Amino acid sequence: MNNQQMVMYEEEFNQIQVVVDRLVRDANAKVVFIVDKNGQLIAASGDIDNVDTTSLASLTAGNIAATGGIAKLLKENEFATQFHEGEKANIHIQLVGNRVILVVIFDSRSSLGLVRLRVKKATEELVTIFENLMKKVQEPGTAGGSPFSEITDEDIDNLFND
Amino acid sequence: MSFINLMQREINCKLVYYGPGLCGKTTNLQFVYEKTNPDAKGKMISLATETERTLFFDFLPLSLGEIRGFKTRFHLYTVPGQVFYDASRKLILKGVDGVVFVADSQIERAEANMESLENLRSNLGEQGYDLDKIPFVMQYNKRDLPNVATVEELRQMLNPTNVPEFEAKARVGEGVFETLKGVAKLVLTELRKGEMPGNRPGAPAAKPRV
């Protein structure tokens, strides 16, 4: 069901934010963020003012998509974890529940072992949160009407008038 | 698929520019990038070869402003046009909300256009989309070159279902924003019709013809 639209509600958004905030602290990370597989940024925490999270989100999703393509060719299900080591910054990328991507950027103040350990715990929590979110989205009626059902042609035209 | 964040009151949509090699997909994005107010755009990313051919994709995030209190953001992607990059093209179509097909108007590219359009249809099909049912517009690019087919000929070859079509000279920017506006409108119109997701998961989208 990868074609299903993603909606984020306040309750789950707050739960996810708690998990990423804690992961930044527990893993001594610089930045932690969560992206959906289509490249949309869901949540971020840490030193995010100094990184371009939108671009990172898109490239990470592209990276996961490419790796997933390689996995398919090798008859693997997915490569759920990736790690790239740089001179100063390192990046750990973890697929969560085959739906979203958890990214941790860290430097020498942390270590791969610590990051892996903390990511494992956070992943378990995130799987539960996203499962609940998906259930909620699928329940008829909970979502209510589209917030866009009322928009007019004029609203749409106005977007392009600047 | 679009991503609606009710907490942050924003909506993100993904647009993909498709078409044969060297038809001007990247040029479209470059023009949009150059002409957009700095606070309405993010960085443009191009994953290209050393000879500036698109290797994986170009990416440009754009903010269009607010609609009924929701920030609307469009993520523009191009695919690599060259035939042998098909595996990459499929990946980029994942989660698409709207497609622009950039056709090369030159007579000698007629076959390449048709092949690419067929490839778009089949790659979308693999992802569970039907080209006739998603927001889709056609751009006839390179109208400024000498050896071009007429719009009628192009329409007959590429646009039998009469989706919104635009003539363009992407190198000088003509038609670029008109095309973007055309597809963005269809995507937003689709959202308006749209069931809130979950009400009918996987249900086919309504026909977005105008």
mmCIF file of C-alpha atoms in Angstrom:
data_model
loop_
_atom_site.group_PDB
_atom_site.id
_atom_site.type_symbol
_atom_site.label_atom_id
_atom_site.label_comp_id
_atom_site.label_asym_id
_atom_site.label_seq_id
_atom_site.Cartn_x
_atom_site.Cartn_y
_atom_site.Cartn_z
ATOM 1 C CA MET A 1 0.000 0.000 0.000
ATOM 2 C CA ASN A 2 2.749 2.421 -0.785
ATOM 3 C CA ASN A 3 0.324 4.529 -2.775
ATOM 4 C CA GLN A 4 -1.635 5.382 0.274
ATOM 5 C CA GLN A 5 -1.675 8.982 1.299
ATOM 6 C CA MET A 6 0.119 9.906 4.472
ATOM 7 C CA VAL A 7 -1.638 12.032 7.045
ATOM 8 C CA MET A 8 -0.033 13.118 10.276
ATOM 9 C CA TYR A 9 -2.217 13.865 13.283
ATOM 10 C CA GLU A 10 -1.247 15.877 16.321
ATOM 11 C CA GLU A 11 -1.193 12.918 18.698
ATOM 12 C CA GLU A 12 1.181 10.778 16.641
ATOM 13 C CA PHE A 13 3.256 13.773 15.618
ATOM 14 C CA ASN A 14 3.934 14.527 19.279
ATOM 15 C CA GLN A 15 4.768 10.906 20.045
ATOM 16 C CA ILE A 16 7.222 10.777 17.140
ATOM 17 C CA GLN A 17 8.799 14.049 18.200
ATOM 18 C CA VAL A 18 9.379 12.659 21.713
ATOM 19 C CA VAL A 19 11.181 9.647 20.228
ATOM 20 C CA VAL A 20 13.459 11.701 17.950
ATOM 21 C CA ASP A 21 14.227 14.262 20.667
ATOM 22 C CA ARG A 22 15.239 11.476 23.016
ATOM 23 C CA LEU A 23 17.292 9.718 20.354
ATOM 24 C CA VAL A 24 19.359 12.871 19.777
ATOM 25 C CA ARG A 25 20.261 12.895 23.485
ATOM 26 C CA ASP A 26 20.676 9.149 24.040
ATOM 27 C CA ALA A 27 22.806 8.608 20.948
ATOM 28 C CA ASN A 28 24.831 11.833 21.361
ATOM 29 C CA ALA A 29 23.751 12.627 17.825
ATOM 30 C CA LYS A 30 23.954 15.926 15.953
ATOM 31 C CA VAL A 31 20.745 15.529 14.034
ATOM 32 C CA VAL A 32 17.979 12.932 13.894
ATOM 33 C CA PHE A 33 15.199 13.010 11.356
ATOM 34 C CA ILE A 34 12.420 10.871 9.970
ATOM 35 C CA VAL A 35 11.446 10.845 6.316
ATOM 36 C CA ASP A 36 8.788 8.889 4.493
ATOM 37 C CA LYS A 37 9.874 6.729 1.581
ATOM 38 C CA ASN A 38 8.701 9.390 -0.858
ATOM 39 C CA GLY A 39 11.130 11.936 0.553
ATOM 40 C CA GLN A 40 8.773 13.981 2.717
ATOM 41 C CA LEU A 41 10.252 15.101 6.012
ATOM 42 C CA ILE A 42 8.110 13.969 8.951
ATOM 43 C CA ALA A 43 10.058 15.063 12.028
ATOM 44 C CA ALA A 44 13.505 16.354 12.906
ATOM 45 C CA SER A 45 15.486 17.134 16.033
ATOM 46 C CA GLY A 46 18.946 18.342 17.084
ATOM 47 C CA ASP A 47 21.090 20.898 15.329
ATOM 48 C CA ILE A 48 18.664 21.282 12.431
ATOM 49 C CA ASP A 49 19.315 24.967 11.788
ATOM 50 C CA ASN A 50 22.657 24.119 10.254
ATOM 51 C CA VAL A 51 21.510 21.425 7.845
ATOM 52 C CA ASP A 52 19.232 21.497 4.833
ATOM 53 C CA THR A 53 16.715 18.932 6.065
ATOM 54 C CA THR A 54 14.507 19.170 2.948
ATOM 55 C CA SER A 55 17.356 18.232 0.629
ATOM 56 C CA LEU A 56 18.611 15.585 3.035
ATOM 57 C CA ALA A 57 15.143 14.069 3.194
ATOM 58 C CA SER A 58 14.857 13.834 -0.576
ATOM 59 C CA LEU A 59 18.341 12.403 -1.042
ATOM 60 C CA THR A 60 17.936 9.888 1.773
ATOM 61 C CA ALA A 61 14.697 8.647 0.254
ATOM 62 C CA GLY A 62 16.434 8.409 -3.130
ATOM 63 C CA ASN A 63 19.239 6.488 -1.514
ATOM 64 C CA ILE A 64 16.838 4.055 0.168
ATOM 65 C CA ALA A 65 14.896 3.673 -3.079
ATOM 66 C CA ALA A 66 18.082 2.874 -5.006
ATOM 67 C CA THR A 67 19.276 0.420 -2.360
ATOM 68 C CA GLY A 68 15.824 -1.171 -2.333
ATOM 69 C CA GLY A 69 16.093 -1.569 -6.101
ATOM 70 C CA ILE A 70 19.450 -3.304 -5.694
ATOM 71 C CA ALA A 71 17.974 -5.560 -2.991
ATOM 72 C CA LYS A 72 15.166 -6.572 -5.309
ATOM 73 C CA LEU A 73 17.627 -7.507 -8.041
ATOM 74 C CA LEU A 74 19.490 -9.669 -5.539
ATOM 75 C CA LYS A 75 16.211 -11.205 -4.391
ATOM 76 C CA GLU A 76 16.631 -9.653 -0.973
ATOM 77 C CA ASN A 77 13.666 -8.074 0.726
ATOM 78 C CA GLU A 78 15.377 -4.828 1.760
ATOM 79 C CA PHE A 79 18.689 -3.637 3.110
ATOM 80 C CA ALA A 80 17.227 -2.165 6.248
ATOM 81 C CA THR A 81 20.370 -0.489 7.562
ATOM 82 C CA GLN A 82 22.994 1.706 5.934
ATOM 83 C CA PHE A 83 25.990 3.414 7.430
ATOM 84 C CA HIS A 84 28.252 5.980 5.789
ATOM 85 C CA GLU A 85 31.424 7.062 7.516
ATOM 86 C CA GLY A 86 32.960 10.437 6.772
ATOM 87 C CA GLU A 87 35.953 12.276 8.187
ATOM 88 C CA LYS A 88 33.874 14.377 10.536
ATOM 89 C CA ALA A 89 30.278 13.321 10.111
ATOM 90 C CA ASN A 90 28.751 9.888 9.936
ATOM 91 C CA ILE A 91 25.267 8.948 8.911
ATOM 92 C CA HIS A 92 23.208 5.954 9.992
ATOM 93 C CA ILE A 93 20.074 5.202 7.983
ATOM 94 C CA GLN A 94 17.484 2.746 9.209
ATOM 95 C CA LEU A 95 14.320 1.623 7.485
ATOM 96 C CA VAL A 96 11.455 1.498 9.992
ATOM 97 C CA GLY A 97 8.545 -0.838 9.350
ATOM 98 C CA ASN A 98 9.285 -0.655 5.625
ATOM 99 C CA ARG A 99 7.482 2.657 5.583
ATOM 100 C CA VAL A 100 9.623 5.459 6.986
ATOM 101 C CA ILE A 101 13.339 6.132 7.290
ATOM 102 C CA LEU A 102 15.130 7.052 10.493
ATOM 103 C CA VAL A 103 18.320 9.020 9.919
ATOM 104 C CA VAL A 104 20.965 9.767 12.560
ATOM 105 C CA ILE A 105 23.877 12.093 11.859
ATOM 106 C CA PHE A 106 26.663 11.957 14.422
ATOM 107 C CA ASP A 107 30.328 12.814 14.902
ATOM 108 C CA SER A 108 33.229 11.596 17.045
ATOM 109 C CA ARG A 109 31.369 12.419 20.258
ATOM 110 C CA SER A 110 29.329 9.305 19.628
ATOM 111 C CA SER A 111 30.056 5.876 18.174
ATOM 112 C CA LEU A 112 28.446 3.495 15.736
ATOM 113 C CA GLY A 113 27.811 0.979 18.516
ATOM 114 C CA LEU A 114 25.922 3.479 20.643
ATOM 115 C CA VAL A 115 23.941 4.785 17.679
ATOM 116 C CA ARG A 116 22.961 1.263 16.622
ATOM 117 C CA LEU A 117 21.823 0.391 20.122
ATOM 118 C CA ARG A 118 19.695 3.511 20.518
ATOM 119 C CA VAL A 119 18.321 3.293 16.987
ATOM 120 C CA LYS A 120 17.164 -0.250 17.683
ATOM 121 C CA LYS A 121 15.094 0.863 20.642
ATOM 122 C CA ALA A 122 13.708 3.920 18.847
ATOM 123 C CA THR A 123 12.794 1.773 15.841
ATOM 124 C CA GLU A 124 10.646 -0.501 17.985
ATOM 125 C CA GLU A 125 8.778 2.485 19.377
ATOM 126 C CA LEU A 126 8.351 4.073 15.973
ATOM 127 C CA VAL A 127 6.996 0.867 14.445
ATOM 128 C CA THR A 128 4.204 0.884 17.030
ATOM 129 C CA ILE A 129 3.427 4.573 16.522
ATOM 130 C CA PHE A 130 3.277 4.265 12.739
ATOM 131 C CA GLU A 131 1.185 1.099 12.922
ATOM 132 C CA ASN A 132 -1.334 2.965 15.050
ATOM 133 C CA LEU A 133 -1.228 5.928 12.707
ATOM 134 C CA MET A 134 -1.912 3.721 9.698
ATOM 135 C CA LYS A 135 -4.814 2.064 11.491
ATOM 136 C CA LYS A 136 -6.239 5.445 12.325
ATOM 137 C CA VAL A 137 -5.913 6.616 8.748
ATOM 138 C CA GLN A 138 -7.708 3.511 7.530
ATOM 139 C CA GLU A 139 -10.645 3.776 9.884
ATOM 140 C CA PRO A 140 -13.500 5.292 7.974
ATOM 141 C CA GLY A 141 -14.754 8.501 9.423
ATOM 142 C CA THR A 142 -11.916 9.298 11.801
ATOM 143 C CA ALA A 143 -10.240 11.472 9.294
ATOM 144 C CA GLY A 144 -13.280 13.581 8.630
ATOM 145 C CA GLY A 145 -13.617 15.495 5.408
ATOM 146 C CA SER A 146 -10.602 16.644 3.497
ATOM 147 C CA PRO A 147 -9.396 20.013 4.773
ATOM 148 C CA PHE A 148 -9.276 20.934 1.095
ATOM 149 C CA SER A 149 -12.828 20.072 0.172
ATOM 150 C CA GLU A 150 -13.820 23.695 0.540
ATOM 151 C CA ILE A 151 -11.153 25.304 -1.577
ATOM 152 C CA THR A 152 -12.264 27.229 -4.627
ATOM 153 C CA ASP A 153 -10.729 27.814 -8.039
ATOM 154 C CA GLU A 154 -10.000 31.300 -6.830
ATOM 155 C CA ASP A 155 -7.957 29.976 -3.883
ATOM 156 C CA ILE A 156 -5.899 27.917 -6.299
ATOM 157 C CA ASP A 157 -5.429 30.837 -8.700
ATOM 158 C CA ASN A 158 -4.348 33.096 -5.854
ATOM 159 C CA LEU A 159 -1.400 30.820 -5.143
ATOM 160 C CA PHE A 160 0.082 31.748 -8.473
ATOM 161 C CA ASN A 161 -0.526 35.444 -8.458
ATOM 162 C CA ASP A 162 2.679 36.512 -6.753
ATOM 163 C CA MET B 1 1.061 10.548 -2.557
ATOM 164 C CA SER B 2 0.672 13.879 -0.933
ATOM 165 C CA PHE B 3 1.638 14.169 2.687
ATOM 166 C CA ILE B 4 -0.731 16.171 4.877
ATOM 167 C CA ASN B 5 0.563 17.278 8.236
ATOM 168 C CA LEU B 6 -2.445 18.405 10.235
ATOM 169 C CA MET B 7 -0.270 19.409 13.162
ATOM 170 C CA GLN B 8 1.953 21.752 11.189
ATOM 171 C CA ARG B 9 -0.843 22.596 8.772
ATOM 172 C CA GLU B 10 1.061 21.851 5.648
ATOM 173 C CA ILE B 11 0.617 19.779 2.571
ATOM 174 C CA ASN B 12 3.430 18.366 0.456
ATOM 175 C CA CYS B 13 2.929 17.158 -3.093
ATOM 176 C CA LYS B 14 5.306 15.453 -5.496
ATOM 177 C CA LEU B 15 5.470 16.440 -9.159
ATOM 178 C CA VAL B 16 7.551 14.502 -11.668
ATOM 179 C CA TYR B 17 8.817 15.797 -15.020
ATOM 180 C CA TYR B 18 9.076 12.891 -17.447
ATOM 181 C CA GLY B 19 10.192 12.685 -21.075
ATOM 182 C CA PRO B 20 12.880 11.431 -23.464
ATOM 183 C CA GLY B 21 16.560 12.257 -23.098
ATOM 184 C CA LEU B 22 17.497 15.907 -23.741
ATOM 185 C CA CYS B 23 13.869 17.073 -24.004
ATOM 186 C CA GLY B 24 14.414 19.817 -21.399
ATOM 187 C CA LYS B 25 13.170 18.442 -18.074
ATOM 188 C CA THR B 26 16.142 19.753 -16.116
ATOM 189 C CA THR B 27 15.945 23.047 -18.054
ATOM 190 C CA ASN B 28 12.335 23.450 -16.854
ATOM 191 C CA LEU B 29 13.424 23.040 -13.241
ATOM 192 C CA GLN B 30 16.422 25.332 -13.674
ATOM 193 C CA PHE B 31 14.198 28.100 -14.986
ATOM 194 C CA VAL B 32 11.729 27.698 -12.125
ATOM 195 C CA TYR B 33 14.659 27.806 -9.715
ATOM 196 C CA GLU B 34 16.164 30.940 -11.252
ATOM 197 C CA LYS B 35 12.911 32.848 -11.309
ATOM 198 C CA THR B 36 11.576 31.948 -7.883
ATOM 199 C CA ASN B 37 11.840 34.202 -4.880
ATOM 200 C CA PRO B 38 14.679 32.900 -2.617
ATOM 201 C CA ASP B 39 12.419 32.380 0.401
ATOM 202 C CA ALA B 40 9.973 30.292 -1.609
ATOM 203 C CA LYS B 41 12.494 27.725 -2.740
ATOM 204 C CA GLY B 42 15.036 25.345 -1.326
ATOM 205 C CA LYS B 43 18.260 24.234 -2.901
ATOM 206 C CA MET B 44 18.069 22.624 -6.310
ATOM 207 C CA ILE B 45 19.820 19.283 -6.306
ATOM 208 C CA SER B 46 21.020 17.635 -9.492
ATOM 209 C CA LEU B 47 22.423 14.147 -9.457
ATOM 210 C CA ALA B 48 24.072 14.299 -12.858
ATOM 211 C CA THR B 49 26.949 12.726 -14.750
ATOM 212 C CA GLU B 50 30.123 14.634 -15.564
ATOM 213 C CA THR B 51 28.577 15.600 -18.880
ATOM 214 C CA GLU B 52 25.570 17.098 -17.105
ATOM 215 C CA ARG B 53 23.155 14.365 -18.052
ATOM 216 C CA THR B 54 20.729 13.516 -15.276
ATOM 217 C CA LEU B 55 21.910 10.335 -13.580
ATOM 218 C CA PHE B 56 19.264 9.821 -10.928
ATOM 219 C CA PHE B 57 17.103 12.905 -10.491
ATOM 220 C CA ASP B 58 16.908 16.671 -10.061
ATOM 221 C CA PHE B 59 15.031 17.928 -7.053
ATOM 222 C CA LEU B 60 13.575 21.348 -6.326
ATOM 223 C CA PRO B 61 11.358 22.111 -3.311
ATOM 224 C CA LEU B 62 8.964 25.024 -3.808
ATOM 225 C CA SER B 63 6.582 26.777 -1.417
ATOM 226 C CA LEU B 64 3.576 28.215 -3.144
ATOM 227 C CA GLY B 65 2.008 29.999 -0.211
ATOM 228 C CA GLU B 66 -1.057 29.198 1.838
ATOM 229 C CA ILE B 67 -4.393 27.814 0.903
ATOM 230 C CA ARG B 68 -7.044 27.952 3.596
ATOM 231 C CA GLY B 69 -4.378 28.129 6.281
ATOM 232 C CA PHE B 70 -2.351 25.221 4.898
ATOM 233 C CA LYS B 71 1.146 25.816 3.584
ATOM 234 C CA THR B 72 1.400 24.201 0.170
ATOM 235 C CA ARG B 73 4.731 22.749 -0.803
ATOM 236 C CA PHE B 74 5.577 21.140 -4.102
ATOM 237 C CA HIS B 75 8.549 18.872 -4.573
ATOM 238 C CA LEU B 76 9.609 18.926 -8.222
ATOM 239 C CA TYR B 77 11.561 15.966 -9.558
ATOM 240 C CA THR B 78 12.905 15.069 -12.983
ATOM 241 C CA VAL B 79 13.740 11.564 -14.110
ATOM 242 C CA PRO B 80 16.811 10.619 -16.150
ATOM 243 C CA GLY B 81 15.565 10.535 -19.739
ATOM 244 C CA GLN B 82 18.040 8.155 -21.274
ATOM 245 C CA VAL B 83 16.494 4.795 -22.072
ATOM 246 C CA PHE B 84 18.902 2.663 -20.048
ATOM 247 C CA TYR B 85 18.122 4.433 -16.760
ATOM 248 C CA ASP B 86 14.714 2.811 -16.542
ATOM 249 C CA ALA B 87 15.250 1.285 -13.095
ATOM 250 C CA SER B 88 15.903 4.775 -11.679
ATOM 251 C CA ARG B 89 12.856 6.250 -13.401
ATOM 252 C CA LYS B 90 10.607 3.707 -11.730
ATOM 253 C CA LEU B 91 11.927 4.649 -8.296
ATOM 254 C CA ILE B 92 11.275 8.345 -8.811
ATOM 255 C CA LEU B 93 7.651 7.765 -9.763
ATOM 256 C CA LYS B 94 6.930 6.319 -6.317
ATOM 257 C CA GLY B 95 4.452 8.475 -4.468
ATOM 258 C CA VAL B 96 3.894 10.866 -7.384
ATOM 259 C CA ASP B 97 0.930 13.275 -7.248
ATOM 260 C CA GLY B 98 1.199 14.819 -10.692
ATOM 261 C CA VAL B 99 3.173 14.283 -13.899
ATOM 262 C CA VAL B 100 4.422 16.664 -16.575
ATOM 263 C CA PHE B 101 5.417 15.014 -19.820
ATOM 264 C CA VAL B 102 7.992 17.170 -21.591
ATOM 265 C CA ALA B 103 7.931 16.331 -25.278
ATOM 266 C CA ASP B 104 10.718 17.335 -27.645
ATOM 267 C CA SER B 105 8.925 19.022 -30.567
ATOM 268 C CA GLN B 106 11.638 18.228 -33.120
ATOM 269 C CA ILE B 107 10.387 15.897 -35.845
ATOM 270 C CA GLU B 108 13.310 13.516 -35.418
ATOM 271 C CA ARG B 109 12.393 12.991 -31.755
ATOM 272 C CA ALA B 110 8.839 11.838 -32.491
ATOM 273 C CA GLU B 111 9.638 8.209 -31.883
ATOM 274 C CA ALA B 112 11.609 8.961 -28.701
ATOM 275 C CA ASN B 113 8.617 10.916 -27.363
ATOM 276 C CA MET B 114 6.203 8.095 -27.997
ATOM 277 C CA GLU B 115 8.532 5.512 -26.539
ATOM 278 C CA SER B 116 9.023 7.595 -23.399
ATOM 279 C CA LEU B 117 5.287 8.184 -23.002
ATOM 280 C CA GLU B 118 4.639 4.465 -23.287
ATOM 281 C CA ASN B 119 7.405 3.875 -20.757
ATOM 282 C CA LEU B 120 5.747 6.376 -18.393
ATOM 283 C CA ARG B 121 2.430 4.580 -18.702
ATOM 284 C CA SER B 122 3.915 1.171 -17.988
ATOM 285 C CA ASN B 123 6.148 2.348 -15.130
ATOM 286 C CA LEU B 124 3.194 4.079 -13.491
ATOM 287 C CA GLY B 125 1.185 0.911 -13.972
ATOM 288 C CA GLU B 126 3.801 -1.065 -12.063
ATOM 289 C CA GLN B 127 3.322 1.317 -9.131
ATOM 290 C CA GLY B 128 -0.431 0.911 -9.288
ATOM 291 C CA TYR B 129 -1.216 4.206 -11.027
ATOM 292 C CA ASP B 130 -3.178 4.766 -14.205
ATOM 293 C CA LEU B 131 -1.879 7.633 -16.334
ATOM 294 C CA ASP B 132 -5.432 8.433 -17.411
ATOM 295 C CA LYS B 133 -6.504 8.912 -13.823
ATOM 296 C CA ILE B 134 -3.756 10.975 -12.237
ATOM 297 C CA PRO B 135 -3.090 14.723 -12.664
ATOM 298 C CA PHE B 136 -1.161 14.873 -15.913
ATOM 299 C CA VAL B 137 -0.211 17.661 -18.336
ATOM 300 C CA MET B 138 1.685 17.737 -21.614
ATOM 301 C CA GLN B 139 4.365 20.237 -22.567
ATOM 302 C CA TYR B 140 5.529 20.627 -26.182
ATOM 303 C CA ASN B 141 9.009 21.985 -25.654
ATOM 304 C CA LYS B 142 11.602 23.499 -27.989
ATOM 305 C CA ARG B 143 9.023 25.392 -30.048
ATOM 306 C CA ASP B 144 11.824 27.801 -30.983
ATOM 307 C CA LEU B 145 13.793 25.227 -32.958
ATOM 308 C CA PRO B 146 13.485 25.149 -36.752
ATOM 309 C CA ASN B 147 12.637 21.531 -37.383
ATOM 310 C CA VAL B 148 9.550 21.043 -35.221
ATOM 311 C CA ALA B 149 6.326 19.153 -35.734
ATOM 312 C CA THR B 150 3.117 21.166 -35.582
ATOM 313 C CA VAL B 151 1.148 21.175 -32.354
ATOM 314 C CA GLU B 152 -1.635 19.286 -34.130
ATOM 315 C CA GLU B 153 0.773 16.525 -35.113
ATOM 316 C CA LEU B 154 2.172 16.332 -31.605
ATOM 317 C CA ARG B 155 -1.290 16.275 -30.108
ATOM 318 C CA GLN B 156 -2.290 13.423 -32.347
ATOM 319 C CA MET B 157 0.790 11.421 -31.403
ATOM 320 C CA LEU B 158 0.995 12.188 -27.709
ATOM 321 C CA ASN B 159 -2.220 13.620 -26.379
ATOM 322 C CA PRO B 160 -5.224 11.699 -27.685
ATOM 323 C CA THR B 161 -7.104 12.137 -24.396
ATOM 324 C CA ASN B 162 -6.708 15.917 -24.462
ATOM 325 C CA VAL B 163 -5.021 16.575 -21.164
ATOM 326 C CA PRO B 164 -4.038 20.237 -20.610
ATOM 327 C CA GLU B 165 -1.181 21.033 -22.982
ATOM 328 C CA PHE B 166 1.360 23.832 -23.143
ATOM 329 C CA GLU B 167 3.807 25.053 -25.753
ATOM 330 C CA ALA B 168 7.183 25.940 -24.317
ATOM 331 C CA LYS B 169 10.669 27.217 -24.972
ATOM 332 C CA ALA B 170 12.168 26.116 -21.695
ATOM 333 C CA ARG B 171 15.597 27.545 -22.487
ATOM 334 C CA VAL B 172 14.149 31.061 -22.379
ATOM 335 C CA GLY B 173 11.458 30.149 -19.876
ATOM 336 C CA GLU B 174 8.450 30.510 -22.104
ATOM 337 C CA GLY B 175 5.646 28.190 -21.034
ATOM 338 C CA VAL B 176 7.546 26.847 -18.026
ATOM 339 C CA PHE B 177 5.459 28.444 -15.277
ATOM 340 C CA GLU B 178 2.261 27.920 -17.258
ATOM 341 C CA THR B 179 3.006 24.191 -17.300
ATOM 342 C CA LEU B 180 3.845 24.087 -13.611
ATOM 343 C CA LYS B 181 0.722 26.017 -12.762
ATOM 344 C CA GLY B 182 -1.332 23.675 -14.949
ATOM 345 C CA VAL B 183 -0.208 20.535 -13.182
ATOM 346 C CA ALA B 184 -0.276 22.095 -9.705
ATOM 347 C CA LYS B 185 -3.871 23.134 -10.293
ATOM 348 C CA LEU B 186 -4.856 19.607 -11.228
ATOM 349 C CA VAL B 187 -3.141 18.231 -8.126
ATOM 350 C CA LEU B 188 -4.898 20.704 -5.844
ATOM 351 C CA THR B 189 -8.212 20.073 -7.569
ATOM 352 C CA GLU B 190 -7.667 16.380 -6.936
ATOM 353 C CA LEU B 191 -7.098 17.112 -3.252
ATOM 354 C CA ARG B 192 -10.305 19.052 -3.103
ATOM 355 C CA LYS B 193 -12.255 16.157 -4.538
ATOM 356 C CA GLY B 194 -10.130 13.911 -2.494
ATOM 357 C CA GLU B 195 -11.433 11.726 0.070
ATOM 358 C CA MET B 196 -9.399 12.090 3.116
ATOM 359 C CA PRO B 197 -7.104 9.123 2.862
ATOM 360 C CA GLY B 198 -8.209 6.101 4.707
ATOM 361 C CA ASN B 199 -11.824 6.565 3.909
ATOM 362 C CA ARG B 200 -11.306 4.518 0.822
ATOM 363 C CA PRO B 201 -7.768 3.214 0.901
ATOM 364 C CA GLY B 202 -6.439 2.420 -2.511
ATOM 365 C CA ALA B 203 -9.546 3.713 -4.198
ATOM 366 C CA PRO B 204 -8.919 4.977 -7.707
ATOM 367 C CA ALA B 205 -8.688 8.715 -7.990
ATOM 368 C CA ALA B 206 -11.433 10.572 -9.761
ATOM 369 C CA LYS B 207 -10.698 11.598 -13.306
ATOM 370 C CA PRO B 208 -8.917 14.941 -13.157
ATOM 371 C CA ARG B 209 -9.814 16.303 -16.556
ATOM 372 C CA VAL B 210 -10.567 19.953 -16.969
#
